[in-house]
Every structure is written in C-alpha cells, then in structure tokens.
PDB file of C-alpha atoms in Angstrom:
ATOM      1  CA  UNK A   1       0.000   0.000   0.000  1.00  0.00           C
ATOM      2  CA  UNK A   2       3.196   2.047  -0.247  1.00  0.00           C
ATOM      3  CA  UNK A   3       2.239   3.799  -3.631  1.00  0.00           C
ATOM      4  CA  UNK A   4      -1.637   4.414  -2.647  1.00  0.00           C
ATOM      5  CA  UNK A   5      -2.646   8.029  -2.589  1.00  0.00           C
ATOM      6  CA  UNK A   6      -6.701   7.750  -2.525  1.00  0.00           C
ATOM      7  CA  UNK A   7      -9.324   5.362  -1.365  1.00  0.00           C
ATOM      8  CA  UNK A   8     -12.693   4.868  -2.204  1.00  0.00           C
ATOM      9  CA  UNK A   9     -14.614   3.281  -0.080  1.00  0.00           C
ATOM     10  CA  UNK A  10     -17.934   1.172  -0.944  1.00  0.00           C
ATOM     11  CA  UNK A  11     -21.142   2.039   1.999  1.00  0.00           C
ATOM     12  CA  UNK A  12     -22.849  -1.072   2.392  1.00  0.00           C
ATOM     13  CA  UNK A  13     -21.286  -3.657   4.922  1.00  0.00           C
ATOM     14  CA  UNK A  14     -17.805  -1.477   4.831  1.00  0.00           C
ATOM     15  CA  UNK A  15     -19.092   1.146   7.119  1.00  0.00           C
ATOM     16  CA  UNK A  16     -22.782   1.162   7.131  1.00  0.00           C
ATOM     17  CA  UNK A  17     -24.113  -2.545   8.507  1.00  0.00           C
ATOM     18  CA  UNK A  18     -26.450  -4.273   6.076  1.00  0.00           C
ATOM     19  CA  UNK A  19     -28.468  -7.583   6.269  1.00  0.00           C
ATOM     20  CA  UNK A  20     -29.827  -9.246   3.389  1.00  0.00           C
ATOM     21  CA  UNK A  21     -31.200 -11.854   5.326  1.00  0.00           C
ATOM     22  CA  UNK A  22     -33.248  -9.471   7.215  1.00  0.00           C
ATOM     23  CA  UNK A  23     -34.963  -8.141   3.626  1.00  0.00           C
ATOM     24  CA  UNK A  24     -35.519 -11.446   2.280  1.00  0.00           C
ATOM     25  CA  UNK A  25     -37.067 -12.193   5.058  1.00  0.00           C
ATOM     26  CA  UNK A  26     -39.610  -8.775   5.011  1.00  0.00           C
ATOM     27  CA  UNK A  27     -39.744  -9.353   1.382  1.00  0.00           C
ATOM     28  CA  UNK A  28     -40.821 -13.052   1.681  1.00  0.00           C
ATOM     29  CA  UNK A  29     -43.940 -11.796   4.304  1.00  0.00           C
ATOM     30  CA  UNK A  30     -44.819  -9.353   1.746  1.00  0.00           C
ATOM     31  CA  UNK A  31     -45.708 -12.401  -0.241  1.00  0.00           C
ATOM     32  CA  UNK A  32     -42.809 -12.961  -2.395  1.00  0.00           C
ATOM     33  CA  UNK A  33     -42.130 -16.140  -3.818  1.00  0.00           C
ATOM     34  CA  UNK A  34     -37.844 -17.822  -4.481  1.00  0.00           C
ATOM     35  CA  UNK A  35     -36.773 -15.112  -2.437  1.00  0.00           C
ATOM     36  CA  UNK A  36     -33.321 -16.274  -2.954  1.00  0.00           C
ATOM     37  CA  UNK A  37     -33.537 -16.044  -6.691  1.00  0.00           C
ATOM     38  CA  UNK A  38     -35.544 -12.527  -6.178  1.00  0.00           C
ATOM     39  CA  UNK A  39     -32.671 -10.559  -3.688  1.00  0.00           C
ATOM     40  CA  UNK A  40     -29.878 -11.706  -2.567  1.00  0.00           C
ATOM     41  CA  UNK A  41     -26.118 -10.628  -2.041  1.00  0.00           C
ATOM     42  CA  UNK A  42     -24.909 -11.275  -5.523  1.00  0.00           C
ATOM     43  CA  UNK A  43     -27.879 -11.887  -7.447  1.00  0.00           C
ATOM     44  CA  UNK A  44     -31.613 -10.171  -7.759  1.00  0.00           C
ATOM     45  CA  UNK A  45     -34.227  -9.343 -10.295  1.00  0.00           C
ATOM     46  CA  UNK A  46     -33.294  -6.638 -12.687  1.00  0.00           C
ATOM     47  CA  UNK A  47     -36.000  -4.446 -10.771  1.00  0.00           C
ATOM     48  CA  UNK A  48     -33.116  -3.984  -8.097  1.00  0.00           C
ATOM     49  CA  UNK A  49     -30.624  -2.626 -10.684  1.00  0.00           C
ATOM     50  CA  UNK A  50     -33.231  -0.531 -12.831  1.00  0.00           C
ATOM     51  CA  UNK A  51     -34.002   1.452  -9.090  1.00  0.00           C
ATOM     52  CA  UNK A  52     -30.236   1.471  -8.327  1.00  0.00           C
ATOM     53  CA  UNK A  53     -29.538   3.442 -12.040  1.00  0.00           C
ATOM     54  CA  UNK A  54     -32.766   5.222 -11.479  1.00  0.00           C
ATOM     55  CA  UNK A  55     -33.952   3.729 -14.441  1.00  0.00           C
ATOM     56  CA  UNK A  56     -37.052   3.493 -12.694  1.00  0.00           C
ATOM     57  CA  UNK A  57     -38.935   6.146 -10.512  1.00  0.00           C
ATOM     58  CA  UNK A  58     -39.950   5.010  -6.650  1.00  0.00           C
ATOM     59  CA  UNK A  59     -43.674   4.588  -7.759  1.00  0.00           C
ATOM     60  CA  UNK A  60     -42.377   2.548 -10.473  1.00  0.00           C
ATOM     61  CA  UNK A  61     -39.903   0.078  -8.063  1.00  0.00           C
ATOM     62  CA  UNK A  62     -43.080  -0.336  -5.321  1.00  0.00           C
ATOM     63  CA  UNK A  63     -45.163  -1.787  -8.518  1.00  0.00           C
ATOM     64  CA  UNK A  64     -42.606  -3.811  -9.235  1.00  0.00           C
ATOM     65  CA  UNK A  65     -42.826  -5.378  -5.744  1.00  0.00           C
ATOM     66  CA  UNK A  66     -46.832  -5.357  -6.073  1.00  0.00           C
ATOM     67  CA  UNK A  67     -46.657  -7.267  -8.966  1.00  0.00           C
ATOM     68  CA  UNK A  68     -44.022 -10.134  -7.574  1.00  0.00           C
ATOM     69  CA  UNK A  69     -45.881 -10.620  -4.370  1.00  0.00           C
ATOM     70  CA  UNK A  70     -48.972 -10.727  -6.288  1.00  0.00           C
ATOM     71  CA  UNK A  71     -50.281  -8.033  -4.236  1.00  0.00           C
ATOM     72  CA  UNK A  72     -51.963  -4.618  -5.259  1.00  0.00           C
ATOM     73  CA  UNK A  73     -52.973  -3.851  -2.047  1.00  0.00           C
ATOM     74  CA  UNK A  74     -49.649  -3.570  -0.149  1.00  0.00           C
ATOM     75  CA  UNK A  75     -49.313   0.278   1.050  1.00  0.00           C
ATOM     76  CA  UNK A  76     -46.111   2.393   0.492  1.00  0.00           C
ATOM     77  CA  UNK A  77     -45.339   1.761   3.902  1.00  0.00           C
ATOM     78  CA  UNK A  78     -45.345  -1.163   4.320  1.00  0.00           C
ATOM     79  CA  UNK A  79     -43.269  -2.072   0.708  1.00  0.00           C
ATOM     80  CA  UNK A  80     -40.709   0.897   2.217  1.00  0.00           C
ATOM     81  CA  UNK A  81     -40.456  -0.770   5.509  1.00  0.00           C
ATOM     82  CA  UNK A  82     -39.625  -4.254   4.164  1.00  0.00           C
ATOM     83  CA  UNK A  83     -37.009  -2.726   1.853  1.00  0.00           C
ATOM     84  CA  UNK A  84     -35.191  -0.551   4.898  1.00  0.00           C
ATOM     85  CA  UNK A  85     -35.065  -3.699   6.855  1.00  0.00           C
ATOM     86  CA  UNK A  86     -32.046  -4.530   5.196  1.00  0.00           C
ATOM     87  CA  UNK A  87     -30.111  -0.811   6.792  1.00  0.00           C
ATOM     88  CA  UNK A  88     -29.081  -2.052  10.206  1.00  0.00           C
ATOM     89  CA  UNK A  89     -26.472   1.351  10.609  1.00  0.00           C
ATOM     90  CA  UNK A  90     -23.569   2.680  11.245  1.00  0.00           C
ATOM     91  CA  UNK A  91     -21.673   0.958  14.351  1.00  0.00           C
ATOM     92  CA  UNK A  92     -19.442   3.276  16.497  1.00  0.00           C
ATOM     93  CA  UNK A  93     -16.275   5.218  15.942  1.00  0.00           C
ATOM     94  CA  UNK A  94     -16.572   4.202  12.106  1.00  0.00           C
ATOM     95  CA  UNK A  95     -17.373   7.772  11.314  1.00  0.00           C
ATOM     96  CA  UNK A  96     -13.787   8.520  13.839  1.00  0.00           C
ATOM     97  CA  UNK A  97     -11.954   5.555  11.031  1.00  0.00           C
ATOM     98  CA  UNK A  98     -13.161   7.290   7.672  1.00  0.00           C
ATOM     99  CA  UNK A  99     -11.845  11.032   9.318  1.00  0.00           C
ATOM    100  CA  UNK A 100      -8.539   9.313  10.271  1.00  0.00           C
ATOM    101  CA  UNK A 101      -8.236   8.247   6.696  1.00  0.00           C
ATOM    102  CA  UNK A 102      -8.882  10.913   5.068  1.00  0.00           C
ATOM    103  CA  UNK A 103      -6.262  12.834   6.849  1.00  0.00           C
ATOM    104  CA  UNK A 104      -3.729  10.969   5.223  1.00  0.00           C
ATOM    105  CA  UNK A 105      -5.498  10.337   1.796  1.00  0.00           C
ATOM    106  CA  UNK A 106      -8.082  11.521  -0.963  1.00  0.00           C
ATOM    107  CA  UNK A 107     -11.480   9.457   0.326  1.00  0.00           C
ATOM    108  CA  UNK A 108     -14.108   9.012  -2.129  1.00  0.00           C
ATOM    109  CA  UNK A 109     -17.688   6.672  -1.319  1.00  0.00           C
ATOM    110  CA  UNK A 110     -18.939   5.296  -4.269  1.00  0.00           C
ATOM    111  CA  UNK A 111     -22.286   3.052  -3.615  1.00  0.00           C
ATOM    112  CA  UNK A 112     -24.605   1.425  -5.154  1.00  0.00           C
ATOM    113  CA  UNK A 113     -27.660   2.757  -3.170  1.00  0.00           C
ATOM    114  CA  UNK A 114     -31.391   3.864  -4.574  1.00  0.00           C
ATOM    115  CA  UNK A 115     -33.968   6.698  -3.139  1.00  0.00           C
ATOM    116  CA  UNK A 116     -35.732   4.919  -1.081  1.00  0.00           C
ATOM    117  CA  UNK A 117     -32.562   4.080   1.037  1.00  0.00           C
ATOM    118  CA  UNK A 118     -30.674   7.374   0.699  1.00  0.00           C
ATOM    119  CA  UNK A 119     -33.766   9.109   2.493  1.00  0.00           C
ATOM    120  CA  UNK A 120     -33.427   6.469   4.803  1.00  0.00           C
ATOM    121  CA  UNK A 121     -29.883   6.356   5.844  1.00  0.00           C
ATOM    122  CA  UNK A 122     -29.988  10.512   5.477  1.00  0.00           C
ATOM    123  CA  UNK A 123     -32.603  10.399   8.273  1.00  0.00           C
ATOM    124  CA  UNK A 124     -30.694   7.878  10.066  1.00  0.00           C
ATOM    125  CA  UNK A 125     -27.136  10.104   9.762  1.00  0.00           C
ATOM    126  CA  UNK A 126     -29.057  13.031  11.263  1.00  0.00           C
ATOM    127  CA  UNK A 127     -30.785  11.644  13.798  1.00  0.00           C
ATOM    128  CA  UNK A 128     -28.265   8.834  15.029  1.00  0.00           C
ATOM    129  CA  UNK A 129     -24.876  11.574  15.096  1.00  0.00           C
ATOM    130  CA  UNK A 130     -26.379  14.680  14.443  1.00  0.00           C
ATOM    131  CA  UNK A 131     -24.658  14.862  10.435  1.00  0.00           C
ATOM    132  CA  UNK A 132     -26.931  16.285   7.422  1.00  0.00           C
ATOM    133  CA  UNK A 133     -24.576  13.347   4.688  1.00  0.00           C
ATOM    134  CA  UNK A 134     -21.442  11.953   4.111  1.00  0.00           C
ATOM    135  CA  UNK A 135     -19.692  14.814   2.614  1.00  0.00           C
ATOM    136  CA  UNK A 136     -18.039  15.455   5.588  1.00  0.00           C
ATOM    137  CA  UNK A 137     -16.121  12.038   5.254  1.00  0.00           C
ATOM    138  CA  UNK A 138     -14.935  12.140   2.105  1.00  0.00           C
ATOM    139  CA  UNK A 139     -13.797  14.224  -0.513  1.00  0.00           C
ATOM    140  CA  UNK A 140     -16.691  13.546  -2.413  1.00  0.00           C
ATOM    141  CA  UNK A 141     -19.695  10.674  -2.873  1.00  0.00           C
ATOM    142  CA  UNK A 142     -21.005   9.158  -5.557  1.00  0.00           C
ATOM    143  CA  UNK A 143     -24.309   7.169  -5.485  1.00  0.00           C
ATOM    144  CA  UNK A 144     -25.137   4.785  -8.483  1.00  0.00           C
ATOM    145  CA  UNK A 145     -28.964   6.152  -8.799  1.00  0.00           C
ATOM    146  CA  UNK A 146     -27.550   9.554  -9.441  1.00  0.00           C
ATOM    147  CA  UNK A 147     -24.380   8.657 -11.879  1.00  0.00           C
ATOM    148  CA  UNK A 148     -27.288   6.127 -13.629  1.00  0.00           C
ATOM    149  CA  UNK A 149     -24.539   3.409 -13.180  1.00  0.00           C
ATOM    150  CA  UNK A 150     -23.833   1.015 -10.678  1.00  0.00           C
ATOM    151  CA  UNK A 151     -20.673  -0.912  -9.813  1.00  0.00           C
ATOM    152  CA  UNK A 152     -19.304  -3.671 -11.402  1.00  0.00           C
ATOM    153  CA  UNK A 153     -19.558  -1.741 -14.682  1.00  0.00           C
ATOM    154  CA  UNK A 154     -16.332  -0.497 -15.694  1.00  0.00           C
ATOM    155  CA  UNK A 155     -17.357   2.941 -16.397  1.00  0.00           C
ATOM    156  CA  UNK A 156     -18.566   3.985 -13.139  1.00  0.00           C
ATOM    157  CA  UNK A 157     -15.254   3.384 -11.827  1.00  0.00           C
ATOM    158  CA  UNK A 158     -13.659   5.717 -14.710  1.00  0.00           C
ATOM    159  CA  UNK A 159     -16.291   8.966 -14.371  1.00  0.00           C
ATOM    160  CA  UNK A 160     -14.845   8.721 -10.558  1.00  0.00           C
ATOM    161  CA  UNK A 161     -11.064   8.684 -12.327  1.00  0.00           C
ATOM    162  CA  UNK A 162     -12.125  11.099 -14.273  1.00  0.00           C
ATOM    163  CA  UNK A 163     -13.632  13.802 -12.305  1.00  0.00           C
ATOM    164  CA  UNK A 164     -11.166  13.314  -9.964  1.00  0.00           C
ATOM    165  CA  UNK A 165      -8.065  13.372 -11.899  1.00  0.00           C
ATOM    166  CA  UNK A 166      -7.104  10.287 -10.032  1.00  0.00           C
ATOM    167  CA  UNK A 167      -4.127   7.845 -11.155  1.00  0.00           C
ATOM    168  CA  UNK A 168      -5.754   4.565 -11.471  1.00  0.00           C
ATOM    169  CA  UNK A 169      -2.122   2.657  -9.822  1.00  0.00           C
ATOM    170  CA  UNK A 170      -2.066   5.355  -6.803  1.00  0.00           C
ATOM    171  CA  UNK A 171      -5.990   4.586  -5.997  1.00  0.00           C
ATOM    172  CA  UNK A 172      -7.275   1.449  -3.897  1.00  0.00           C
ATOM    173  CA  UNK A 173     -11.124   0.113  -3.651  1.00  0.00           C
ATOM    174  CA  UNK A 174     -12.398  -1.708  -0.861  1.00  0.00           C
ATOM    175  CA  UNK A 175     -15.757  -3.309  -1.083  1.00  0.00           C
ATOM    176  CA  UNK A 176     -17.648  -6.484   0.292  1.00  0.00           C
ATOM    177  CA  UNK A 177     -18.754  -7.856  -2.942  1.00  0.00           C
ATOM    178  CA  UNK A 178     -16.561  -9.795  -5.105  1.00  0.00           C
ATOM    179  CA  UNK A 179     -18.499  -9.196  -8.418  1.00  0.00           C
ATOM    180  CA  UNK A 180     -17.311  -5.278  -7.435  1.00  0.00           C
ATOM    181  CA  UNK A 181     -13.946  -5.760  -7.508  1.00  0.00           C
ATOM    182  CA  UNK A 182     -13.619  -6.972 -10.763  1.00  0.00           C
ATOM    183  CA  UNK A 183     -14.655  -4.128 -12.547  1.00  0.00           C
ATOM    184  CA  UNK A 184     -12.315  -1.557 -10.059  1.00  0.00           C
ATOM    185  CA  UNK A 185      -9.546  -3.967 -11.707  1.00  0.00           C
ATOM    186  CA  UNK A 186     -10.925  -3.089 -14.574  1.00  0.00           C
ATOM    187  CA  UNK A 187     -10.391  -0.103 -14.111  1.00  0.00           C
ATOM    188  CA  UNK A 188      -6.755  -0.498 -12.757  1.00  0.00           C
ATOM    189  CA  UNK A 189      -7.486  -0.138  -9.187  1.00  0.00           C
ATOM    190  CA  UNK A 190      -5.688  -2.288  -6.465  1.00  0.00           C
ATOM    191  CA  UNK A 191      -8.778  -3.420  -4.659  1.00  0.00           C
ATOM    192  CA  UNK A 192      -9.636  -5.059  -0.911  1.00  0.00           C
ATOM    193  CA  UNK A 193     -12.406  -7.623  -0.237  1.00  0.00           C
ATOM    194  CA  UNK A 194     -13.684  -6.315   3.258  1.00  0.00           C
ATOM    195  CA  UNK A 195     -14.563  -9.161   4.798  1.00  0.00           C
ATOM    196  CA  UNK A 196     -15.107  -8.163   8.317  1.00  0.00           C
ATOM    197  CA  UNK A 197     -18.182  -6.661   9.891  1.00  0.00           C
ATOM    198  CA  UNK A 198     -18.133  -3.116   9.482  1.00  0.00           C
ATOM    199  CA  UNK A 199     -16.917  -2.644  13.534  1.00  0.00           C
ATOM    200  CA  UNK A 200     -13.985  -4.007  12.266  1.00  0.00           C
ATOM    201  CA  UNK A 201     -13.370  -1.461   9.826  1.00  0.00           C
ATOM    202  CA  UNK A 202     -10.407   0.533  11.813  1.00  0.00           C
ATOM    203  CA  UNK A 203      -8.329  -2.643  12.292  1.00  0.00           C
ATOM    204  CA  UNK A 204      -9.134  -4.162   8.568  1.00  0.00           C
ATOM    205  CA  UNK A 205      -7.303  -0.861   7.349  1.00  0.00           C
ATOM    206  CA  UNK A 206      -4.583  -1.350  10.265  1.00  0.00           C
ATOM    207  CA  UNK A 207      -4.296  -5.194   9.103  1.00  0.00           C
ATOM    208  CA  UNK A 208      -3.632  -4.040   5.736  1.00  0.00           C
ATOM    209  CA  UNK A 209      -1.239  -0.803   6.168  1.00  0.00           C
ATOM    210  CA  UNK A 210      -3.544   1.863   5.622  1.00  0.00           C
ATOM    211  CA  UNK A 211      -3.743   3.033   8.887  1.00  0.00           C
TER     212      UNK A 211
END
C-alpha cells in the first residue's frame, strides 16, 4: 500500500451494517415467492438494478414489488419498511476511522444505493450523530442512482477517475462484494475484499497498512 494516494470506499457492509437476510425475510412476508432467486447478495431481479440506475422512478420500483408478491394492495409503507429492513447502521467510531483516513489520503464513497434508502440512511445520519450526509467524510460521494450506473460496470469506476483526476495505480477500492472488484480492476485499481463486519473497519485498514 506504499504507492496508494486515494481510497474509495464502498457504503454497504464497509461502514454502514447491512443484512440481506433481514430483507428477504420482510420481502418473503410481503408475499414474495424464491426469495433467494428474487434478492440476494450477488444476485436479484433486474427491478433492483433498474431502481439502483434510477432507471425506474420510486412509484415505479413499489409496482414492481406489487406485482411479484402478487399483491396490489400492499401500502407504500409497508413495501418501504420491508425494503429498509435490510439498513441495520452505522456501528461506532466508524465515522472517527473514515476522518482518520482521510487525513492521510483523498477518500471518495462510491455506492450502489437507490432513493428509497438514501432518504433512509440521510434520516438515520441526522438523527443517530447529528450529520446532514457523508460529505463530511470524504472528498466527495457518488451514489449509483444519481451517476445512472452502478458498480461492477467499468465505467462507473472511470467517471470517478475522471472527475477526480485520479491515477488509477495510486488509488485502492475496498468493497464487500466480489463481483465489485472486478470491474475496479478493470479499471486499474488495487482493490480489498472487506470481509469483516463493518466494527472491524479501523483494524481491517490497520491489518492491511492503511492506517
């Protein structure tokens, strides 16, 4: 890690818990059928990447759920509820980690994220520690439903290089999903599978030299 000069961090189970198991599960109640083949960690219907790219508007994505639990009659609510189950939070003295980092290099999130969570986790930021976003953490964030990419596609990684002005062999990615890394490679990016609980974020980048 000698030669890295910026980071870029994915959200999702690197700093900000998730559970999958915990949205299949509200999903399922909702009346959804082969919930593994529906969501899951590194496969889901297409409906899951149209809302990440915005491709498709809120109204659009809680239709889309109607319509594979065979149920017109399930309220916003309830359809927003069982999606947010999967946003467990942010465990302490992450937000301490990312600040630490970023002393030392150029931070950047990059997520694959949708609306209907990003009002979520905004409320959560603001109520939980008292923060309005994430731009405090990093030099800048990037969310896939506003670039209308999301990761592993190559080119989502190059608008960051890009805009950035970063040197792909200077910048490492660190993300929890395999399928991710490949296309930071791609890319040219030295990359980390974070495959600790978020908690565990501090020593994974103390493990690894970055800290």
């Amino acid at each position: 890690m000698q030669n890295i000069k910026n980071i870029i961090f994915d959200y999702g189970n690197v700093i900000f818990e998730i559970n999958f198991k915990k949205a299949q599960e509200a999903l399922a109640q909702l009346g959804i059928a082969n919930i593994e083949d529906f969501f899951a960690h590194k496969t889901h219907n297409t409906l899951f990447d149209d809302f990440e790219t915005a491709a498709i508007s809120e109204a659009q994505f809680r239709a889309g759920i109607r319509a594979a639990a065979n149920n017109q009659n399930l309220t916003d609510k309830e359809i927003d509820a069982a999606w947010n189950s999967l946003l467990v939070g942010v465990p302490p003295t992450i937000h301490d980690t990312l600040l630490e980092v970023r002393a030392k290099y150029r931070t950047f999130l990059l997520s694959n994220n949708n609306v209907i969570h990003y009002k979520y986790i905004i409320s959560y930021l603001d109520r939980e520690f008292g923060m309005p976003d994430n731009s405090s953490l990093f030099e800048k964030t990037y969310y896939s439903q506003d670039m209308f990419l999301r990761k592993p596609n190559v080119e989502i990684f190059k608008k960051v290089i890009t805009e950035n002005d970063l040197v792909p062999e200077e910048t490492l990615f660190i993300d929890d999903s395999p399928q991710h890394l490949v296309g930071a490679k791609q890319a040219g990016f030295h990359t980390l599978l974070m495959d600790v609980h978020p908690r565990e974020l501090g020593s994974f980048l103390k493990k690894h030299g970055i800290l």
